[in-house]
Short mmCIF file of C-alpha atoms and ligand atoms in Angstrom, two decimals:
data_model
loop_
_atom_site.label_atom_id
_atom_site.label_comp_id
_atom_site.label_asym_id
_atom_site.label_seq_id
_atom_site.Cartn_x
_atom_site.Cartn_y
_atom_site.Cartn_z
CA MET A 1 -45.46 -32.54 79.78
CA ILE A 2 -42.87 -32.90 76.20
CA ARG A 3 -44.52 -36.38 76.24
CA LYS A 4 -47.88 -34.54 75.87
CA GLN A 5 -46.73 -31.66 73.29
CA PHE A 6 -45.47 -34.72 71.28
CA ARG A 7 -48.69 -36.05 71.26
CA MET A 8 -50.20 -33.12 70.10
CA ASN A 9 -47.28 -32.73 67.52
CA LEU A 10 -47.83 -36.29 66.05
CA LEU A 11 -51.63 -35.75 65.94
CA GLY A 12 -50.77 -32.85 64.02
CA PHE A 13 -48.59 -34.11 61.98
CA LEU A 14 -50.98 -37.51 61.11
CA LEU A 15 -53.59 -34.79 60.56
CA LEU A 16 -51.40 -32.55 57.30
CA ILE A 17 -50.53 -35.90 56.40
CA ALA A 18 -54.22 -37.01 56.37
CA GLY A 19 -55.62 -33.45 54.79
CA CYS A 20 -52.95 -33.87 52.12
CA ALA A 21 -54.12 -37.40 50.86
CA SER A 22 -57.52 -36.56 51.08
CA THR A 23 -57.06 -33.12 48.83
CA THR A 24 -54.55 -35.43 46.48
CA GLN A 25 -57.28 -38.05 45.85
CA GLN A 26 -60.78 -35.21 45.66
CA SER A 27 -58.79 -33.10 42.93
CA VAL A 28 -57.95 -36.87 41.06
CA ALA A 29 -61.66 -37.03 40.72
CA ASP A 30 -62.54 -33.75 40.25
CA LYS A 31 -60.09 -33.15 37.59
CA SER A 32 -61.66 -32.22 33.90
CA LEU A 33 -62.96 -34.94 31.71
CA TYR A 34 -60.34 -32.89 29.14
CA ASP A 35 -57.39 -33.01 31.96
CA ARG A 36 -57.98 -36.69 32.30
CA LEU A 37 -58.03 -37.52 28.27
CA GLY A 38 -54.09 -36.23 28.77
CA GLY A 39 -54.89 -32.44 27.39
CA LYS A 40 -54.54 -30.85 23.59
CA ASP A 41 -52.06 -32.99 22.62
CA ALA A 42 -54.24 -36.24 23.29
CA ILE A 43 -57.21 -35.08 21.70
CA THR A 44 -55.22 -34.27 19.08
CA ALA A 45 -53.57 -37.89 18.36
CA VAL A 46 -57.13 -39.36 19.14
CA VAL A 47 -58.52 -36.99 16.58
CA ASP A 48 -56.51 -38.31 13.79
CA ASP A 49 -56.61 -41.88 13.94
CA PHE A 50 -60.71 -41.17 14.18
CA VAL A 51 -60.42 -39.24 11.33
CA ALA A 52 -58.39 -42.01 9.23
CA ARG A 53 -60.26 -44.05 10.18
CA VAL A 54 -63.48 -42.54 9.25
CA ALA A 55 -61.53 -42.06 5.40
CA ALA A 56 -61.06 -45.59 5.34
CA ASP A 57 -64.47 -46.53 6.30
CA LYS A 58 -66.59 -47.83 3.31
CA ARG A 59 -70.03 -47.39 5.13
CA ILE A 60 -69.94 -43.24 5.39
CA ASN A 61 -66.51 -42.28 3.90
CA GLY A 62 -68.25 -41.02 0.81
CA PHE A 63 -69.69 -37.95 3.30
CA PHE A 64 -66.70 -36.48 3.12
CA ALA A 65 -65.21 -37.14 -0.57
CA LYS A 66 -65.21 -32.61 -0.47
CA ALA A 67 -64.28 -32.54 3.22
CA ASN A 68 -61.77 -30.28 4.00
CA VAL A 69 -59.99 -32.45 6.18
CA PRO A 70 -57.70 -30.11 7.98
CA ARG A 71 -59.80 -27.61 8.96
CA LEU A 72 -62.50 -31.30 9.69
CA LYS A 73 -59.75 -31.82 12.20
CA MET A 74 -59.11 -28.73 13.93
CA MET A 75 -62.73 -28.32 14.36
CA LEU A 76 -63.54 -31.24 15.98
CA VAL A 77 -59.71 -31.04 18.35
CA ASP A 78 -61.50 -27.34 19.27
CA GLN A 79 -65.21 -28.34 19.95
CA ILE A 80 -63.64 -32.39 21.92
CA CYS A 81 -61.87 -29.74 24.34
CA GLU A 82 -63.66 -26.85 24.95
CA ALA A 83 -66.69 -29.84 25.41
CA SER A 84 -64.34 -31.55 27.79
CA GLY A 85 -63.43 -28.22 30.02
CA GLY A 86 -60.82 -27.86 28.69
CA PRO A 87 -59.55 -24.08 27.29
CA CYS A 88 -60.19 -23.75 24.01
CA LYS A 89 -63.41 -21.88 22.01
CA TYR A 90 -65.07 -23.93 19.31
CA THR A 91 -65.54 -21.32 16.54
CA GLY A 92 -67.18 -23.67 14.26
CA ARG A 93 -70.82 -23.93 12.92
CA ASP A 94 -73.58 -25.03 15.03
CA MET A 95 -73.79 -29.02 14.19
CA LYS A 96 -77.23 -28.42 12.72
CA SER A 97 -76.46 -25.66 9.82
CA ALA A 98 -72.52 -27.78 9.61
CA HIS A 99 -74.93 -30.88 8.50
CA LYS A 100 -77.72 -29.58 7.07
CA GLY A 101 -78.98 -31.67 3.80
CA MET A 102 -76.61 -34.30 4.01
CA GLY A 103 -79.11 -36.35 4.65
CA ILE A 104 -77.73 -38.54 7.44
CA THR A 105 -79.15 -41.66 9.34
CA ASN A 106 -79.38 -43.34 12.68
CA ALA A 107 -77.22 -45.99 10.91
CA ASP A 108 -74.12 -43.78 9.53
CA PHE A 109 -74.39 -41.49 12.73
CA ASP A 110 -73.56 -44.86 14.64
CA ALA A 111 -71.45 -46.15 12.59
CA LEU A 112 -68.96 -42.55 12.97
CA VAL A 113 -69.62 -43.34 16.71
CA GLY A 114 -68.54 -46.92 16.43
CA ASP A 115 -65.22 -45.90 14.73
CA LEU A 116 -64.55 -43.38 17.50
CA VAL A 117 -64.48 -46.30 20.24
CA ALA A 118 -62.54 -48.29 18.05
CA THR A 119 -59.99 -45.48 18.23
CA LEU A 120 -60.62 -44.59 22.12
CA ASP A 121 -59.78 -48.17 22.44
CA LYS A 122 -56.87 -48.31 20.49
CA PHE A 123 -55.54 -45.40 22.86
CA LYS A 124 -56.80 -47.62 25.70
CA VAL A 125 -59.32 -44.72 27.10
CA GLY A 126 -60.07 -45.35 30.54
CA ASP A 127 -64.15 -46.65 30.36
CA ARG A 128 -65.02 -43.76 32.70
CA GLU A 129 -63.81 -40.89 30.67
CA LYS A 130 -64.71 -42.55 27.07
CA GLN A 131 -68.66 -42.78 28.44
CA GLU A 132 -68.82 -39.17 29.42
CA LEU A 133 -67.21 -38.08 25.68
CA LEU A 134 -70.54 -40.13 24.48
CA ALA A 135 -72.39 -38.85 26.73
CA ALA A 136 -70.94 -35.19 25.36
CA LEU A 137 -71.68 -35.91 21.54
CA GLY A 138 -74.53 -38.50 21.93
CA PRO A 139 -77.38 -35.42 22.12
CA MET A 140 -76.16 -34.16 19.10
CA ARG A 141 -77.45 -37.17 17.10
CA THR A 142 -80.94 -35.21 17.03
CA ASP A 143 -79.55 -32.08 15.40
CA ILE A 144 -76.99 -33.89 12.71
CA VAL A 145 -79.15 -37.27 11.96
CA GLU A 146 -82.01 -36.11 9.37
CA LYS A 147 -83.21 -39.38 7.91
C1 HEM B 1 -71.24 -36.42 17.63
C2 HEM B 1 -70.84 -36.73 16.21
C3 HEM B 1 -70.48 -35.32 15.02
C4 HEM B 1 -69.77 -34.57 15.53
C5 HEM B 1 -69.24 -34.21 16.87
C6 HEM B 1 -69.36 -34.14 14.25
C7 HEM B 1 -68.55 -32.77 14.28
C8 HEM B 1 -68.76 -31.77 13.03
C9 HEM B 1 -67.55 -30.47 13.48
C10 HEM B 1 -67.06 -29.98 14.06
C11 HEM B 1 -68.17 -30.20 11.82
C12 HEM B 1 -67.35 -28.59 10.89
C13 HEM B 1 -68.19 -28.21 11.11
C14 HEM B 1 -67.59 -26.25 10.23
O1 HEM B 1 -66.67 -27.15 9.90
O2 HEM B 1 -68.01 -25.76 10.57
C15 HEM B 1 -68.79 -31.00 10.88
C16 HEM B 1 -68.42 -31.23 9.91
C17 HEM B 1 -68.91 -32.43 8.81
N1 HEM B 1 -69.49 -33.47 9.64
FE1 HEM B 1 -69.88 -33.95 11.22
N2 HEM B 1 -69.63 -34.43 12.97
C18 HEM B 1 -71.00 -35.73 13.57
C19 HEM B 1 -71.38 -36.60 13.03
C20 HEM B 1 -71.19 -36.95 11.62
C21 HEM B 1 -71.46 -37.73 10.79
C22 HEM B 1 -72.84 -38.63 11.56
C23 HEM B 1 -71.27 -37.87 9.76
C24 HEM B 1 -71.60 -38.50 8.26
C25 HEM B 1 -71.60 -39.61 8.61
C26 HEM B 1 -70.25 -36.76 9.56
C27 HEM B 1 -70.04 -35.85 8.32
C28 HEM B 1 -69.21 -34.24 8.96
C29 HEM B 1 -69.23 -33.77 7.23
C30 HEM B 1 -69.21 -34.55 5.55
C31 HEM B 1 -68.92 -32.58 7.30
C32 HEM B 1 -68.28 -31.30 6.48
C33 HEM B 1 -67.02 -31.61 6.38
C34 HEM B 1 -66.48 -30.01 5.40
O3 HEM B 1 -67.48 -29.82 4.66
O4 HEM B 1 -64.98 -29.91 5.10
N3 HEM B 1 -70.41 -35.80 10.38
N4 HEM B 1 -69.06 -32.02 11.94
#
């Protein structure tokens, strides 16, 4: 009788452990992109490095000659934070209005994405997170590219 009860308790214990393990595994897989990127501080560090790269990139830095860089950085952080499932609210212009009349080409867009990839690689952002972020930004191309 006692042995049987012990067996039942052991079984319950093992089921509990298995349950906890699977919950932990699931919550890692289900974490938002925002959390997997490392939250707002990590996104801010990425945006700082990325904007510095764009500013040094002779292919496209002419576009930013008169830009309000501090505002641009804030807008990018909020946009990436919101798009990745974070708690921020992007309050800037929509992508079509923000880039209207700039005459941005596909090559310009690709150059900017290349700079972003270089930043993500520098910060050792995982492949999955990199792909998810690029997939969130990719569809904006049709609103931004005019030529
Ligand atoms: C996925 C790609 C892009 C994203 C997510 C993006 C995002 C943004 C955001 C959030 C703003 C600020 C909007 C506002 O102030 O209300 C902005 C402005 C701007 N973007 Fe983009 N952009 C992208 C591609 C590009 C490209 C390819 C160029 C040029 C090569 C470019 C040049 C600019 C410039 C010059 C401004 C105006 C900055 C200012 O006037 O202060 N963007 N962009």
